Amino acid sequence: SRKKEGDAKPLVYPFDSIAFMSAWTELVKTQKWKGKLNYALQISLNKLGKFEEEFAIRQIERAIESNWKQSETLYKQAGSK
């Protein structure tokens, strides 16, 4: 299936700075994100890539700090671009 194929592919990151990668690493360690397949993670990375890097990092940090309430806001904002 497309989903299984997508999970076998390595993730493509929209930014490669230490700040972004560090924030992303913390995000995927959390309870809500650690079980997600690469396919789902890539969709999130693609959405983050629609923003300036600094804003994307702030969104990740807010999601971590607010126990994921901001992640839905991120998707809504990315969807409107």
MMTF fields as JSON, N, C-alpha, C and O atoms, coordinates in Angstrom:
{
  "mmtfVersion": "1.0.0",
  "mmtfProducer": "UNKNOWN",
  "numBonds": 323,
  "numAtoms": 324,
  "numGroups": 81,
  "numChains": 1,
  "numModels": 1,
  "chainsPerModel": [1],
  "groupsPerChain": [81],
  "chainIdList": ["A"],
  "bondAtomList": [4, 2, 8, 6, 12, 10, 16, 14, 20, 18, 24, 22, 28, 26, 32, 30, 36, 34, 40, 38, 44, 42, 48, 46, 52, 50, 56, 54, 60, 58, 64, 62, 68, 66, 72, 70, 76, 74, 80, 78, 84, 82, 88, 86, 92, 90, 96, 94, 100, 98, 104, 102, 108, 106, 112, 110, 116, 114, 120, 118, 124, 122, 128, 126, 132, 130, 136, 134, 140, 138, 144, 142, 148, 146, 152, 150, 156, 154, 160, 158, 164, 162, 168, 166, 172, 170, 176, 174, 180, 178, 184, 182, 188, 186, 192, 190, 196, 194, 200, 198, 204, 202, 208, 206, 212, 210, 216, 214, 220, 218, 224, 222, 228, 226, 232, 230, 236, 234, 240, 238, 244, 242, 248, 246, 252, 250, 256, 254, 260, 258, 264, 262, 268, 266, 272, 270, 276, 274, 280, 278, 284, 282, 288, 286, 292, 290, 296, 294, 300, 298, 304, 302, 308, 306, 312, 310, 316, 314, 320, 318],
  "bondOrderList": [1, 1, 1, 1, 1, 1, 1, 1, 1, 1, 1, 1, 1, 1, 1, 1, 1, 1, 1, 1, 1, 1, 1, 1, 1, 1, 1, 1, 1, 1, 1, 1, 1, 1, 1, 1, 1, 1, 1, 1, 1, 1, 1, 1, 1, 1, 1, 1, 1, 1, 1, 1, 1, 1, 1, 1, 1, 1, 1, 1, 1, 1, 1, 1, 1, 1, 1, 1, 1, 1, 1, 1, 1, 1, 1, 1, 1, 1, 1, 1],
  "groupList": [{"groupName": "SER", "atomNameList": ["N", "CA", "C", "O"], "elementList": ["N", "C", "C", "O"], "formalChargeList": [0, 0, 0, 0], "bondAtomList": [1, 0, 2, 1, 3, 2], "bondOrderList": [1, 1, 2], "singleLetterCode": "S", "chemCompType": "L-PEPTIDE LINKING"}, {"groupName": "ARG", "atomNameList": ["N", "CA", "C", "O"], "elementList": ["N", "C", "C", "O"], "formalChargeList": [0, 0, 0, 0], "bondAtomList": [1, 0, 2, 1, 3, 2], "bondOrderList": [1, 1, 2], "singleLetterCode": "R", "chemCompType": "L-PEPTIDE LINKING"}, {"groupName": "LYS", "atomNameList": ["N", "CA", "C", "O"], "elementList": ["N", "C", "C", "O"], "formalChargeList": [0, 0, 0, 0], "bondAtomList": [1, 0, 2, 1, 3, 2], "bondOrderList": [1, 1, 2], "singleLetterCode": "K", "chemCompType": "L-PEPTIDE LINKING"}, {"groupName": "GLU", "atomNameList": ["N", "CA", "C", "O"], "elementList": ["N", "C", "C", "O"], "formalChargeList": [0, 0, 0, 0], "bondAtomList": [1, 0, 2, 1, 3, 2], "bondOrderList": [1, 1, 2], "singleLetterCode": "E", "chemCompType": "L-PEPTIDE LINKING"}, {"groupName": "GLY", "atomNameList": ["N", "CA", "C", "O"], "elementList": ["N", "C", "C", "O"], "formalChargeList": [0, 0, 0, 0], "bondAtomList": [1, 0, 2, 1, 3, 2], "bondOrderList": [1, 1, 2], "singleLetterCode": "G", "chemCompType": "PEPTIDE LINKING"}, {"groupName": "ASP", "atomNameList": ["N", "CA", "C", "O"], "elementList": ["N", "C", "C", "O"], "formalChargeList": [0, 0, 0, 0], "bondAtomList": [1, 0, 2, 1, 3, 2], "bondOrderList": [1, 1, 2], "singleLetterCode": "D", "chemCompType": "L-PEPTIDE LINKING"}, {"groupName": "ALA", "atomNameList": ["N", "CA", "C", "O"], "elementList": ["N", "C", "C", "O"], "formalChargeList": [0, 0, 0, 0], "bondAtomList": [1, 0, 2, 1, 3, 2], "bondOrderList": [1, 1, 2], "singleLetterCode": "A", "chemCompType": "L-PEPTIDE LINKING"}, {"groupName": "PRO", "atomNameList": ["N", "CA", "C", "O"], "elementList": ["N", "C", "C", "O"], "formalChargeList": [0, 0, 0, 0], "bondAtomList": [1, 0, 2, 1, 3, 2], "bondOrderList": [1, 1, 2], "singleLetterCode": "P", "chemCompType": "L-PEPTIDE LINKING"}, {"groupName": "LEU", "atomNameList": ["N", "CA", "C", "O"], "elementList": ["N", "C", "C", "O"], "formalChargeList": [0, 0, 0, 0], "bondAtomList": [1, 0, 2, 1, 3, 2], "bondOrderList": [1, 1, 2], "singleLetterCode": "L", "chemCompType": "L-PEPTIDE LINKING"}, {"groupName": "VAL", "atomNameList": ["N", "CA", "C", "O"], "elementList": ["N", "C", "C", "O"], "formalChargeList": [0, 0, 0, 0], "bondAtomList": [1, 0, 2, 1, 3, 2], "bondOrderList": [1, 1, 2], "singleLetterCode": "V", "chemCompType": "L-PEPTIDE LINKING"}, {"groupName": "TYR", "atomNameList": ["N", "CA", "C", "O"], "elementList": ["N", "C", "C", "O"], "formalChargeList": [0, 0, 0, 0], "bondAtomList": [1, 0, 2, 1, 3, 2], "bondOrderList": [1, 1, 2], "singleLetterCode": "Y", "chemCompType": "L-PEPTIDE LINKING"}, {"groupName": "PHE", "atomNameList": ["N", "CA", "C", "O"], "elementList": ["N", "C", "C", "O"], "formalChargeList": [0, 0, 0, 0], "bondAtomList": [1, 0, 2, 1, 3, 2], "bondOrderList": [1, 1, 2], "singleLetterCode": "F", "chemCompType": "L-PEPTIDE LINKING"}, {"groupName": "ILE", "atomNameList": ["N", "CA", "C", "O"], "elementList": ["N", "C", "C", "O"], "formalChargeList": [0, 0, 0, 0], "bondAtomList": [1, 0, 2, 1, 3, 2], "bondOrderList": [1, 1, 2], "singleLetterCode": "I", "chemCompType": "L-PEPTIDE LINKING"}, {"groupName": "MET", "atomNameList": ["N", "CA", "C", "O"], "elementList": ["N", "C", "C", "O"], "formalChargeList": [0, 0, 0, 0], "bondAtomList": [1, 0, 2, 1, 3, 2], "bondOrderList": [1, 1, 2], "singleLetterCode": "M", "chemCompType": "L-PEPTIDE LINKING"}, {"groupName": "TRP", "atomNameList": ["N", "CA", "C", "O"], "elementList": ["N", "C", "C", "O"], "formalChargeList": [0, 0, 0, 0], "bondAtomList": [1, 0, 2, 1, 3, 2], "bondOrderList": [1, 1, 2], "singleLetterCode": "W", "chemCompType": "L-PEPTIDE LINKING"}, {"groupName": "THR", "atomNameList": ["N", "CA", "C", "O"], "elementList": ["N", "C", "C", "O"], "formalChargeList": [0, 0, 0, 0], "bondAtomList": [1, 0, 2, 1, 3, 2], "bondOrderList": [1, 1, 2], "singleLetterCode": "T", "chemCompType": "L-PEPTIDE LINKING"}, {"groupName": "GLN", "atomNameList": ["N", "CA", "C", "O"], "elementList": ["N", "C", "C", "O"], "formalChargeList": [0, 0, 0, 0], "bondAtomList": [1, 0, 2, 1, 3, 2], "bondOrderList": [1, 1, 2], "singleLetterCode": "Q", "chemCompType": "L-PEPTIDE LINKING"}, {"groupName": "ASN", "atomNameList": ["N", "CA", "C", "O"], "elementList": ["N", "C", "C", "O"], "formalChargeList": [0, 0, 0, 0], "bondAtomList": [1, 0, 2, 1, 3, 2], "bondOrderList": [1, 1, 2], "singleLetterCode": "N", "chemCompType": "L-PEPTIDE LINKING"}],
  "groupTypeList": [0, 1, 2, 2, 3, 4, 5, 6, 2, 7, 8, 9, 10, 7, 11, 5, 0, 12, 6, 11, 13, 0, 6, 14, 15, 3, 8, 9, 2, 15, 16, 2, 14, 2, 4, 2, 8, 17, 10, 6, 8, 16, 12, 0, 8, 17, 2, 8, 4, 2, 11, 3, 3, 3, 11, 6, 12, 1, 16, 12, 3, 1, 6, 12, 3, 0, 17, 14, 2, 16, 0, 3, 15, 8, 10, 2, 16, 6, 4, 0, 2],
  "groupIdList": [1, 2, 3, 4, 5, 6, 7, 8, 9, 10, 11, 12, 13, 14, 15, 16, 17, 18, 19, 20, 21, 22, 23, 24, 25, 26, 27, 28, 29, 30, 31, 32, 33, 34, 35, 36, 37, 38, 39, 40, 41, 42, 43, 44, 45, 46, 47, 48, 49, 50, 51, 52, 53, 54, 55, 56, 57, 58, 59, 60, 61, 62, 63, 64, 65, 66, 67, 68, 69, 70, 71, 72, 73, 74, 75, 76, 77, 78, 79, 80, 81],
  "secStructList": [7, 2, 2, 2, 2, 2, 2, 2, 1, 7, 7, 7, 7, 1, 7, 7, 7, 2, 2, 2, 2, 2, 2, 2, 2, 2, 2, 2, 2, 1, 6, 6, 6, 6, 6, 7, 7, 2, 2, 2, 2, 2, 2, 2, 2, 2, 2, 2, 6, 6, 1, 7, 2, 2, 2, 2, 2, 2, 2, 2, 2, 2, 2, 2, 2, 6, 6, 6, 2, 2, 2, 2, 2, 2, 2, 2, 2, 2, 2, 6, 7],
  "xCoordList": [0.839, 0.0, 0.881, 2.063, 0.305, 1.035, 1.563, 2.666, 0.753, 1.143, 2.398, 3.329, 2.411, 3.575, 4.803, 5.906, 4.623, 5.742, 6.294, 7.508, 5.402, 5.806, 6.542, 7.411, 6.215, 6.875, 8.28, 9.114, 8.547, 9.872, 10.862, 12.076, 10.346, 11.205, 11.761, 11.077, 13.002, 13.551, 12.841, 12.359, 12.788, 12.137, 12.952, 14.183, 12.237, 12.861, 12.485, 11.31, 13.494, 13.265, 13.283, 14.128, 12.355, 12.311, 13.453, 13.8, 14.025, 15.128, 16.157, 15.802, 17.419, 18.441, 19.263, 20.333, 18.767, 19.495, 19.447, 18.57, 20.382, 20.411, 19.134, 18.562, 18.687, 17.486, 16.254, 15.488, 16.066, 14.899, 14.997, 14.039, 16.134, 16.298, 16.166, 15.631, 16.648, 16.538, 15.074, 14.62, 14.343, 12.92, 12.146, 11.317, 12.417, 11.722, 11.998, 11.091, 13.251, 13.631, 12.866, 12.407, 12.73, 11.966, 10.493, 9.864, 9.953, 8.541, 8.258, 7.296, 9.092, 8.808, 9.103, 8.789, 9.694, 9.907, 8.68, 8.578, 7.759, 6.618, 5.608, 5.603, 4.772, 3.786, 2.924, 2.688, 2.462, 1.539, 2.214, 1.571, 3.49, 4.155, 5.045, 5.332, 5.492, 6.499, 5.998, 6.813, 4.702, 4.189, 3.791, 3.336, 3.956, 3.525, 4.457, 5.67, 3.864, 4.625, 5.336, 4.911, 6.41, 7.131, 6.203, 6.368, 5.241, 4.279, 3.573, 3.467, 3.093, 2.396, 3.37, 3.038, 4.569, 5.571, 5.954, 6.153, 6.056, 6.425, 5.351, 5.666, 4.102, 3.013, 3.171, 3.012, 3.482, 3.692, 4.899, 4.842, 5.989, 7.18, 6.884, 7.358, 6.109, 5.748, 4.95, 5.144, 4.056, 3.26, 4.139, 3.973, 5.071, 5.991, 6.845, 7.196, 7.173, 7.991, 7.326, 7.99, 6.023, 5.308, 5.532, 5.155, 6.142, 6.373, 7.846, 8.701, 8.131, 9.513, 10.03, 9.26, 11.317, 11.882, 11.636, 11.25, 11.852, 11.68, 10.255, 10.045, 9.277, 7.879, 7.596, 6.88, 8.15, 7.949, 8.497, 7.864, 9.663, 10.256, 9.37, 9.152, 8.86, 7.952, 6.708, 6.227, 6.187, 5.0, 5.31, 4.502, 6.453, 6.853, 6.983, 6.482, 7.659, 7.846, 6.518, 6.315, 5.622, 4.291, 3.541, 2.869, 3.652, 2.979, 3.509, 2.74, 4.81, 5.419, 4.945, 4.532, 5.007, 4.672, 3.197, 2.85, 2.349, 0.912, 0.243, -0.974, 1.051, 0.513, -0.33, -1.401, 0.176, -0.379, -1.615, -2.169, -2.057, -3.245, -2.932, -3.823, -1.678, -1.3, -1.112, -1.114, -0.952, -0.696, -1.877, -1.679, -3.081, -4.24, -4.233, -4.619, -3.801, -3.697, -2.698, -2.931, -1.605, -0.584, -1.189, -0.977, -1.922, -2.519, -3.513, -3.555, -4.303, -5.281, -4.569, -4.986, -3.497, -2.752, -2.081, -2.105, -1.483, -0.794, -1.787, -1.474, -2.969, -3.978, -4.535, -5.079, -4.395, -4.946, -3.95, -4.279, -2.738, -1.72, -1.848, -1.082],
  "yCoordList": [-1.189, 0.0, 1.248, 1.185, 2.355, 3.623, 4.0, 4.529, 3.717, 4.045, 3.261, 3.825, 1.97, 1.142, 1.571, 1.604, 1.901, 2.378, 3.669, 3.848, 4.564, 5.847, 5.672, 6.478, 4.634, 4.427, 3.868, 4.007, 3.247, 2.691, 3.772, 3.589, 4.88, 5.957, 6.767, 6.96, 7.241, 8.103, 9.465, 9.919, 10.088, 11.391, 12.464, 12.445, 13.395, 14.545, 15.768, 16.106, 16.415, 17.55, 18.863, 19.054, 19.78, 21.054, 21.998, 22.905, 21.782, 22.606, 21.673, 20.611, 22.061, 21.18, 21.853, 21.365, 22.963, 23.64, 22.819, 21.976, 23.076, 22.403, 22.719, 21.838, 23.968, 24.381, 23.598, 23.103, 23.488, 22.755, 21.276, 20.686, 20.683, 19.25, 18.898, 17.847, 19.771, 19.551, 19.601, 18.746, 20.609, 20.73, 19.52, 18.951, 19.131, 17.988, 16.704, 15.909, 16.512, 15.315, 15.244, 14.174, 16.379, 16.417, 16.105, 15.385, 16.643, 16.414, 14.932, 14.397, 14.273, 12.863, 11.911, 10.724, 12.403, 11.582, 11.581, 10.752, 12.494, 12.633, 11.509, 10.838, 11.32, 10.238, 10.237, 9.188, 11.401, 11.478, 11.18, 10.665, 11.495, 11.392, 10.172, 9.79, 9.546, 8.499, 7.255, 6.483, 7.034, 5.864, 6.127, 5.216, 7.362, 7.7, 7.083, 7.006, 6.653, 6.113, 7.247, 8.4, 6.909, 7.907, 8.607, 9.795, 7.878, 8.458, 9.663, 10.719, 9.499, 10.585, 11.693, 12.875, 11.313, 12.308, 13.161, 14.369, 12.537, 13.287, 14.291, 15.393, 13.936, 14.885, 16.105, 17.238, 15.883, 16.99, 17.833, 19.061, 17.181, 17.911, 18.753, 19.883, 18.201, 18.954, 20.199, 21.257, 20.073, 21.23, 22.267, 23.466, 21.819, 22.752, 23.488, 24.652, 22.812, 23.409, 24.552, 25.281, 24.721, 25.834, 27.149, 28.213, 27.076, 28.258, 28.64, 27.86, 29.852, 30.241, 29.341, 28.91, 29.06, 28.127, 28.557, 27.735, 29.809, 30.279, 30.04, 29.62, 30.305, 30.092, 28.604, 28.217, 27.77, 26.316, 25.789, 24.958, 26.272, 25.853, 26.284, 25.515, 27.51, 27.981, 27.107, 26.814, 26.692, 25.828, 24.487, 23.972, 23.926, 22.659, 22.832, 22.015, 23.904, 24.152, 24.361, 23.867, 25.089, 25.305, 23.995, 23.755, 23.152, 21.849, 21.024, 20.371, 21.053, 20.309, 20.876, 20.132, 22.199, 22.861, 22.766, 22.64, 22.824, 22.868, 21.506, 21.405, 20.473, 19.115, 18.869, 18.266, 19.349, 19.038, 19.812, 19.543, 20.738, 21.499, 22.367, 22.66, 22.78, 23.639, 22.883, 23.504, 21.577, 20.849, 20.962, 20.998, 21.019, 21.194, 22.578, 22.736, 23.584, 24.936, 24.962, 25.614, 24.264, 24.182, 23.639, 24.208, 22.567, 21.963, 22.916, 23.02, 23.601, 24.536, 25.681, 26.09, 26.203, 27.308, 26.851, 27.572, 25.668, 25.155, 24.891, 25.104, 24.433, 24.134, 25.358, 25.262, 26.512, 27.739, 28.466, 29.502, 27.934, 28.595, 28.155, 28.601],
  "zCoordList": [0.0, 0.0, 0.0, 0.338, -0.375, -0.419, 0.95, 1.086, 1.964, 3.335, 3.746, 4.321, 3.447, 3.794, 3.009, 3.553, 1.731, 0.918, 1.502, 1.596, 1.892, 2.475, 3.778, 4.107, 4.532, 5.816, 5.647, 6.542, 4.524, 4.289, 3.84, 3.94, 3.353, 2.863, 4.03, 5.035, 3.9, 4.955, 4.946, 3.909, 6.093, 6.205, 5.485, 5.495, 4.863, 4.21, 5.045, 5.183, 5.592, 6.491, 5.723, 4.848, 6.039, 5.326, 5.714, 4.957, 6.881, 7.378, 8.01, 8.52, 7.979, 8.552, 9.651, 10.014, 10.176, 11.244, 12.532, 12.715, 13.394, 14.698, 15.471, 16.113, 15.412, 16.163, 15.704, 16.53, 14.398, 13.894, 14.23, 14.731, 13.961, 14.186, 15.669, 16.023, 16.511, 17.956, 18.4, 19.16, 17.92, 18.267, 17.735, 18.445, 16.487, 15.877, 16.659, 16.902, 17.047, 17.805, 19.125, 19.523, 19.797, 21.052, 20.797, 21.573, 19.719, 19.39, 19.186, 19.736, 18.399, 18.084, 19.235, 19.146, 20.303, 21.506, 22.412, 23.316, 22.18, 23.068, 22.866, 21.834, 23.847, 23.852, 22.596, 21.997, 22.206, 21.079, 19.743, 18.827, 19.624, 18.337, 18.166, 17.032, 19.251, 19.093, 18.371, 17.867, 18.305, 17.603, 16.163, 15.471, 15.7, 14.332, 13.291, 13.482, 12.204, 11.085, 10.34, 10.399, 9.646, 8.852, 7.861, 7.585, 7.335, 6.391, 7.018, 6.395, 8.245, 8.949, 9.34, 9.253, 9.77, 10.135, 8.928, 9.056, 7.766, 6.561, 6.19, 5.74, 6.368, 6.106, 7.008, 6.552, 8.279, 9.214, 8.813, 8.863, 8.417, 7.979, 6.735, 6.615, 5.826, 4.619, 4.971, 4.372, 5.941, 6.375, 7.052, 6.826, 7.878, 8.529, 7.501, 7.696, 6.419, 5.375, 4.636, 3.899, 4.819, 4.181, 4.918, 4.427, 6.089, 6.912, 6.903, 6.481, 7.375, 7.639, 8.755, 9.614, 8.746, 9.718, 11.166, 11.997, 11.464, 12.851, 13.335, 14.474, 12.475, 12.835, 13.015, 13.939, 12.142, 12.241, 13.57, 14.221, 13.962, 15.238, 16.398, 17.334, 16.341, 17.412, 17.489, 18.583, 16.353, 16.352, 17.001, 17.774, 16.701, 17.311, 18.823, 19.595, 19.236, 20.672, 21.381, 22.49, 20.744, 21.348, 21.48, 22.483, 20.475, 20.522, 21.683, 22.389, 21.881, 22.983, 24.316, 25.206, 24.447, 25.712, 26.068, 27.242, 25.094, 25.39, 25.267, 25.112, 25.337, 25.306, 24.063, 24.124, 22.942, 21.628, 21.215, 20.149, 21.995, 21.581, 20.368, 19.57, 20.224, 19.106, 17.798, 16.735, 17.841, 16.604, 15.638, 14.423, 16.156, 15.289, 14.671, 13.513, 15.42, 14.892, 13.743, 12.725, 13.904, 12.859, 11.569, 10.498, 11.661, 10.475, 9.816, 8.59, 10.616, 10.053, 9.344, 8.26, 9.942, 9.327, 8.043, 7.046, 8.05, 6.863, 5.741, 4.57, 6.091, 5.105, 4.403, 3.303, 5.047, 4.467, 3.572, 2.995, 3.451, 2.609, 1.177, 0.323]
}
